[in-house]
Coordinates of N, CA and C in Angstrom, one line a residue:
Q1 N 19.1 -1.1 -6.3 CA 17.9 -1.4 -5.6 C 16.7 -0.3 -5.4
V2 N 15.5 -0.5 -5.3 CA 14.4 0.3 -5.2 C 14.7 1.3 -4.0
Q3 N 14.1 2.8 -4.3 CA 14.3 3.6 -2.9 C 12.2 3.7 -3.3
L4 N 11.6 3.8 -2.2 CA 10.2 4.2 -2.1 C 10.2 5.7 -0.7
Q5 N 9.1 5.8 -1.7 CA 8.9 7.3 -1.1 C 7.3 7.2 -0.6
A6 N 6.3 6.8 -0.2 CA 5.3 7.1 0.5 C 4.4 8.4 1.6
S7 N 3.6 9.4 0.6 CA 2.7 10.1 1.0 C 1.4 10.2 0.9
G8 N 0.4 10.7 1.6 CA -1.0 11.4 1.8 C -1.5 10.8 2.8
G9 N -0.9 10.8 4.5 CA -1.2 10.2 5.0 C -2.1 11.3 5.5
G10 N -2.6 11.6 7.2 CA -2.8 12.3 7.5 C -4.2 11.8 8.3
L11 N -4.8 13.2 9.0 CA -6.0 12.7 10.0 C -7.5 12.2 9.3
V12 N -8.2 11.6 9.7 CA -9.9 11.9 9.4 C -10.1 11.1 9.4
Q13 N -11.7 11.8 9.4 CA -12.7 11.0 10.4 C -13.3 9.6 9.8
A14 N -14.0 8.9 10.6 CA -14.7 7.5 10.2 C -15.7 8.1 9.0
G15 N -15.5 7.4 8.0 CA -16.3 7.7 6.8 C -15.2 8.7 5.6
G16 N -14.4 9.3 5.8 CA -13.9 10.2 5.4 C -12.8 9.0 4.0
T17 N -12.3 10.0 3.8 CA -11.2 9.7 2.6 C -10.1 10.5 2.1
L18 N -8.6 8.7 2.1 CA -7.4 9.9 2.0 C -6.8 8.8 0.8
R19 N -6.4 9.3 -0.3 CA -5.2 9.3 -1.7 C -3.9 9.0 -1.0
L20 N -2.9 8.3 -0.8 CA -2.0 7.3 -0.5 C -1.0 7.3 -2.0
S21 N 0.4 8.0 -2.1 CA 1.2 7.9 -2.7 C 2.6 7.1 -2.4
C22 N 2.8 6.6 -3.6 CA 4.1 5.7 -3.5 C 4.6 5.9 -4.5
A23 N 5.8 7.0 -4.8 CA 7.1 7.3 -5.6 C 8.3 6.4 -5.7
A24 N 8.5 5.3 -6.7 CA 9.6 4.5 -6.5 C 10.9 5.0 -7.5
S25 N 12.0 5.0 -7.4 CA 13.1 4.9 -8.1 C 14.7 4.5 -7.6
G26 N 15.2 4.7 -8.5 CA 16.1 3.5 -8.5 C 16.0 2.3 -10.2
N27 N 16.8 1.3 -9.1 CA 15.8 0.3 -10.0 C 15.2 -0.5 -9.9
M28 N 14.2 -0.3 -10.9 CA 12.4 -1.0 -10.7 C 12.6 -2.5 -11.0
L29 N 13.6 -3.0 -11.9 CA 13.9 -4.8 -12.0 C 13.0 -5.4 -11.3
N30 N 13.3 -4.9 -9.5 CA 12.6 -6.2 -9.3 C 11.0 -5.4 -8.1
S31 N 10.7 -4.9 -9.1 CA 9.3 -4.2 -8.7 C 8.2 -4.7 -9.2
N32 N 8.3 -5.2 -10.0 CA 6.4 -5.6 -10.4 C 6.0 -6.1 -10.0
G33 N 6.1 -6.3 -8.5 CA 5.2 -6.0 -8.0 C 4.6 -5.0 -6.6
M34 N 4.2 -4.2 -7.2 CA 4.2 -3.0 -5.8 C 2.9 -3.0 -5.1
G35 N 2.9 -2.5 -3.6 CA 1.3 -2.3 -3.0 C 1.8 -1.4 -1.6
W36 N 1.3 -2.3 -1.3 CA 0.7 -1.7 0.5 C 0.7 -2.5 2.2
V37 N 1.1 -2.1 3.1 CA 1.8 -3.0 3.7 C 1.3 -2.2 5.0
R38 N 0.8 -2.5 6.5 CA 0.0 -1.1 7.1 C 0.5 -2.0 8.5
Q39 N 0.8 -1.3 10.0 CA 1.1 -1.5 10.7 C 0.2 -0.9 12.2
A40 N -0.3 -1.6 12.8 CA -1.2 -0.9 13.7 C 0.0 -0.8 15.4
P41 N -0.3 0.1 16.4 CA -0.1 0.3 17.5 C -0.1 -1.0 18.5
G42 N 1.1 -2.1 18.3 CA 1.3 -3.3 19.3 C 0.3 -4.4 18.3
K43 N 0.3 -4.4 16.9 CA 0.0 -5.2 16.1 C 0.9 -6.1 14.9
K44 N 0.6 -7.1 14.3 CA 1.7 -7.1 13.7 C 1.7 -6.8 12.1
R45 N 2.3 -7.0 11.2 CA 2.5 -5.0 10.0 C 1.7 -6.5 9.3
E46 N 0.8 -5.8 8.2 CA 0.0 -6.8 7.6 C -0.5 -6.3 6.1
F47 N -0.7 -7.0 5.1 CA -0.4 -6.6 3.8 C -2.1 -6.4 3.7
V48 N -1.7 -5.1 3.1 CA -2.9 -4.4 2.3 C -3.7 -4.8 1.1
A49 N -2.6 -3.7 0.0 CA -3.1 -3.9 -1.2 C -1.7 -5.0 -2.3
V50 N -1.7 -5.0 -2.8 CA -0.8 -5.2 -4.0 C -1.5 -5.3 -5.5
I51 N 0.0 -4.6 -6.4 CA -1.0 -4.7 -7.7 C 0.6 -4.8 -8.7
N52 N 0.6 -5.6 -9.6 CA 1.8 -6.7 -10.9 C 2.0 -5.0 -11.3
R53 N 2.8 -5.0 -12.7 CA 3.5 -4.2 -13.5 C 2.4 -4.1 -14.3
S54 N 1.4 -4.5 -14.9 CA 0.7 -4.9 -15.8 C -0.6 -3.8 -15.5
G55 N -0.6 -4.1 -14.1 CA -2.3 -3.9 -14.0 C -3.4 -4.9 -13.4
G56 N -2.3 -6.2 -14.6 CA -3.7 -7.6 -14.6 C -3.6 -8.3 -13.2
L57 N -2.8 -7.8 -11.9 CA -3.2 -8.9 -11.3 C -3.0 -8.0 -9.8
I58 N -4.4 -8.2 -9.0 CA -4.3 -7.2 -7.9 C -5.4 -8.1 -6.9
Y59 N -4.6 -7.6 -5.8 CA -4.5 -8.2 -4.2 C -5.4 -7.4 -3.1
Y60 N -6.2 -7.3 -2.9 CA -6.8 -6.4 -1.2 C -6.7 -7.7 -0.3
S61 N -6.4 -6.8 1.2 CA -7.1 -8.2 2.2 C -8.2 -8.1 1.9
D62 N -8.7 -9.0 2.7 CA -10.4 -9.0 3.2 C -10.7 -7.8 3.9
S63 N -9.6 -7.1 5.1 CA -11.0 -5.7 5.6 C -10.9 -4.8 4.5
V64 N -9.7 -4.6 3.7 CA -10.2 -3.3 2.9 C -10.9 -2.9 1.8
K65 N -11.1 -4.6 1.3 CA -11.8 -4.8 0.2 C -12.9 -4.3 -0.4
G66 N -13.3 -3.4 -1.1 CA -14.7 -2.6 -1.5 C -13.9 -1.4 -0.9
R67 N -13.6 -0.9 0.3 CA -13.1 0.3 0.4 C -12.2 0.5 0.0
F68 N -10.9 0.6 -0.7 CA -9.3 0.8 -0.9 C -9.5 0.8 -2.3
T69 N -8.9 0.7 -2.6 CA -8.8 0.6 -4.2 C -7.2 1.3 -5.2
I70 N -6.6 0.2 -5.2 CA -4.4 0.4 -6.0 C -4.9 0.7 -7.0
S71 N -4.3 1.4 -7.3 CA -3.3 1.8 -8.6 C -2.4 2.1 -9.3
R72 N -1.8 1.9 -10.6 CA -0.3 2.5 -10.7 C 0.1 3.3 -11.9
D73 N 0.6 3.8 -11.9 CA 1.3 5.1 -13.2 C 2.7 5.0 -13.7
N74 N 3.1 3.8 -14.6 CA 4.0 2.8 -14.3 C 5.4 3.8 -15.6
A75 N 4.5 4.9 -15.6 CA 5.4 6.1 -16.4 C 5.7 7.0 -15.7
K76 N 4.8 7.3 -14.5 CA 5.2 7.9 -12.9 C 6.3 7.0 -11.6
N77 N 6.1 5.9 -12.3 CA 6.7 4.5 -11.3 C 5.9 5.3 -10.1
T78 N 5.0 5.4 -9.7 CA 4.3 5.5 -8.5 C 2.9 4.7 -8.8
V79 N 2.5 4.2 -7.6 CA 1.5 3.4 -7.1 C 0.6 4.2 -6.5
Y80 N -0.2 3.9 -6.1 CA -1.5 4.7 -5.4 C -2.6 3.9 -4.9
L81 N -3.3 4.8 -3.5 CA -4.3 3.8 -2.4 C -5.1 4.9 -3.0
Q82 N -6.4 4.2 -3.0 CA -7.5 5.6 -2.4 C -8.1 4.4 -1.8
M83 N -8.1 5.1 -0.8 CA -9.2 4.9 0.7 C -10.5 5.4 1.1
N84 N -10.9 4.9 1.3 CA -12.7 5.0 1.1 C -13.5 5.0 2.4
S85 N -14.7 5.0 2.6 CA -15.3 4.8 3.7 C -13.9 4.4 5.0
L86 N -13.5 5.2 5.5 CA -12.3 5.0 6.9 C -13.0 4.6 7.7
K87 N -12.2 3.7 8.5 CA -12.6 3.6 9.9 C -11.7 3.5 10.6
P88 N -11.7 3.5 11.9 CA -10.9 3.6 13.3 C -10.5 2.0 13.0
E89 N -10.4 1.4 12.4 CA -9.2 0.0 13.1 C -8.9 0.1 11.2
D90 N -8.7 1.0 10.6 CA -8.0 1.6 9.4 C -6.2 2.5 9.9
T91 N -6.4 2.5 11.6 CA -5.3 3.8 11.8 C -4.6 2.7 11.7
A92 N -2.9 3.1 11.3 CA -2.0 2.5 11.5 C -1.1 3.4 10.3
V93 N 0.5 2.8 10.3 CA 1.6 3.1 9.0 C 1.3 3.1 8.6
Y94 N 1.1 3.7 7.4 CA 0.9 2.2 6.1 C 2.3 2.5 5.5
Y95 N 3.1 1.3 4.9 CA 4.6 1.7 4.4 C 4.1 1.0 3.0
C96 N 4.4 1.7 2.3 CA 5.3 1.5 0.5 C 5.8 0.1 0.6
A97 N 5.7 -0.9 -0.4 CA 6.2 -2.4 -0.7 C 6.5 -2.5 -2.0
A98 N 7.6 -3.7 -1.9 CA 7.7 -4.1 -3.9 C 8.9 -4.8 -3.5
D99 N 8.4 -5.7 -4.6 CA 9.4 -7.0 -4.8 C 8.6 -7.1 -6.1
I100 N 9.8 -8.5 -6.9 CA 9.7 -9.0 -8.0 C 8.3 -9.6 -7.6
D101 N 7.9 -10.3 -7.0 CA 7.1 -11.2 -6.0 C 5.8 -10.4 -6.1
V102 N 4.8 -10.8 -6.6 CA 3.5 -10.4 -5.9 C 2.8 -11.2 -4.4
N103 N 3.1 -12.4 -4.8 CA 3.7 -12.8 -3.7 C 3.6 -13.2 -2.1
R104 N 4.8 -12.3 -2.1 CA 6.0 -11.6 -1.0 C 4.9 -10.8 -0.7
V105 N 4.6 -9.7 -1.4 CA 3.8 -8.8 -0.6 C 2.5 -9.0 -0.4
R106 N 1.8 -9.5 -1.2 CA 0.7 -10.6 -0.2 C 0.7 -10.9 1.6
A107 N 2.2 -11.9 2.0 CA 2.4 -12.6 2.8 C 2.9 -11.1 3.6
G108 N 2.9 -10.0 3.4 CA 3.6 -9.3 4.4 C 5.0 -8.9 4.2
S109 N 5.9 -10.1 3.6 CA 7.3 -9.8 3.8 C 7.4 -9.3 2.6
P110 N 7.3 -8.4 1.9 CA 8.6 -7.9 0.4 C 9.6 -7.7 0.8
I111 N 10.6 -7.3 -0.1 CA 12.1 -7.7 -0.3 C 12.4 -6.3 0.5
T112 N 11.6 -4.6 -0.8 CA 11.4 -3.4 0.3 C 10.4 -3.0 0.4
I113 N 10.8 -2.2 1.7 CA 9.6 -1.5 2.3 C 10.6 0.1 2.3
G114 N 9.5 1.2 2.6 CA 9.9 2.2 1.8 C 9.8 2.9 3.5
Q115 N 9.6 4.2 3.8 CA 9.2 5.1 5.0 C 7.8 5.2 4.9
G116 N 7.9 4.5 6.7 CA 5.7 5.1 5.9 C 5.1 6.6 6.3
T117 N 3.8 6.1 6.2 CA 2.9 7.6 6.2 C 2.0 6.9 7.3
Q118 N 1.8 7.7 8.2 CA 0.9 8.4 9.1 C -1.2 7.6 8.8
V119 N -1.9 7.2 9.1 CA -3.2 7.5 9.1 C -4.1 7.6 10.1
T120 N -4.5 8.3 10.0 CA -5.3 7.9 11.2 C -7.0 8.6 11.4
V121 N -7.5 7.8 11.7 CA -9.5 7.9 11.6 C -10.0 7.7 12.9
S122 N -10.1 8.9 13.0 CA -10.9 9.4 14.8 C -12.2 9.1 14.6
S123 N -12.9 8.4 15.7 CA -14.7 7.9 15.8 C -15.2 8.7 15.7

């Protein structure tokens, strides 16, 4: 089983930037798709972004498209989420996610979810 360790969250003003990192370890066989889901207080968990192992498949939620960029360094087993033009509605706990199927990450139901990192955007 893969273990996921997320980092990089924090408090930022609206319009600011943050970069999240997720380091994976363990069995990487089922980690073709790696990405991020988030959950705001009182809301359901939602998909943010996912990238496959080759980087040839990348998907974003409509709410972050054009502002967030996901990337992956397979040599370091790490996936990144560059978040620009942050909005207060981006405030949530961001969880790193992994699954052999990128579509399960897109559905917000990946097999593996790591610890979360808090992102707070003030207005």
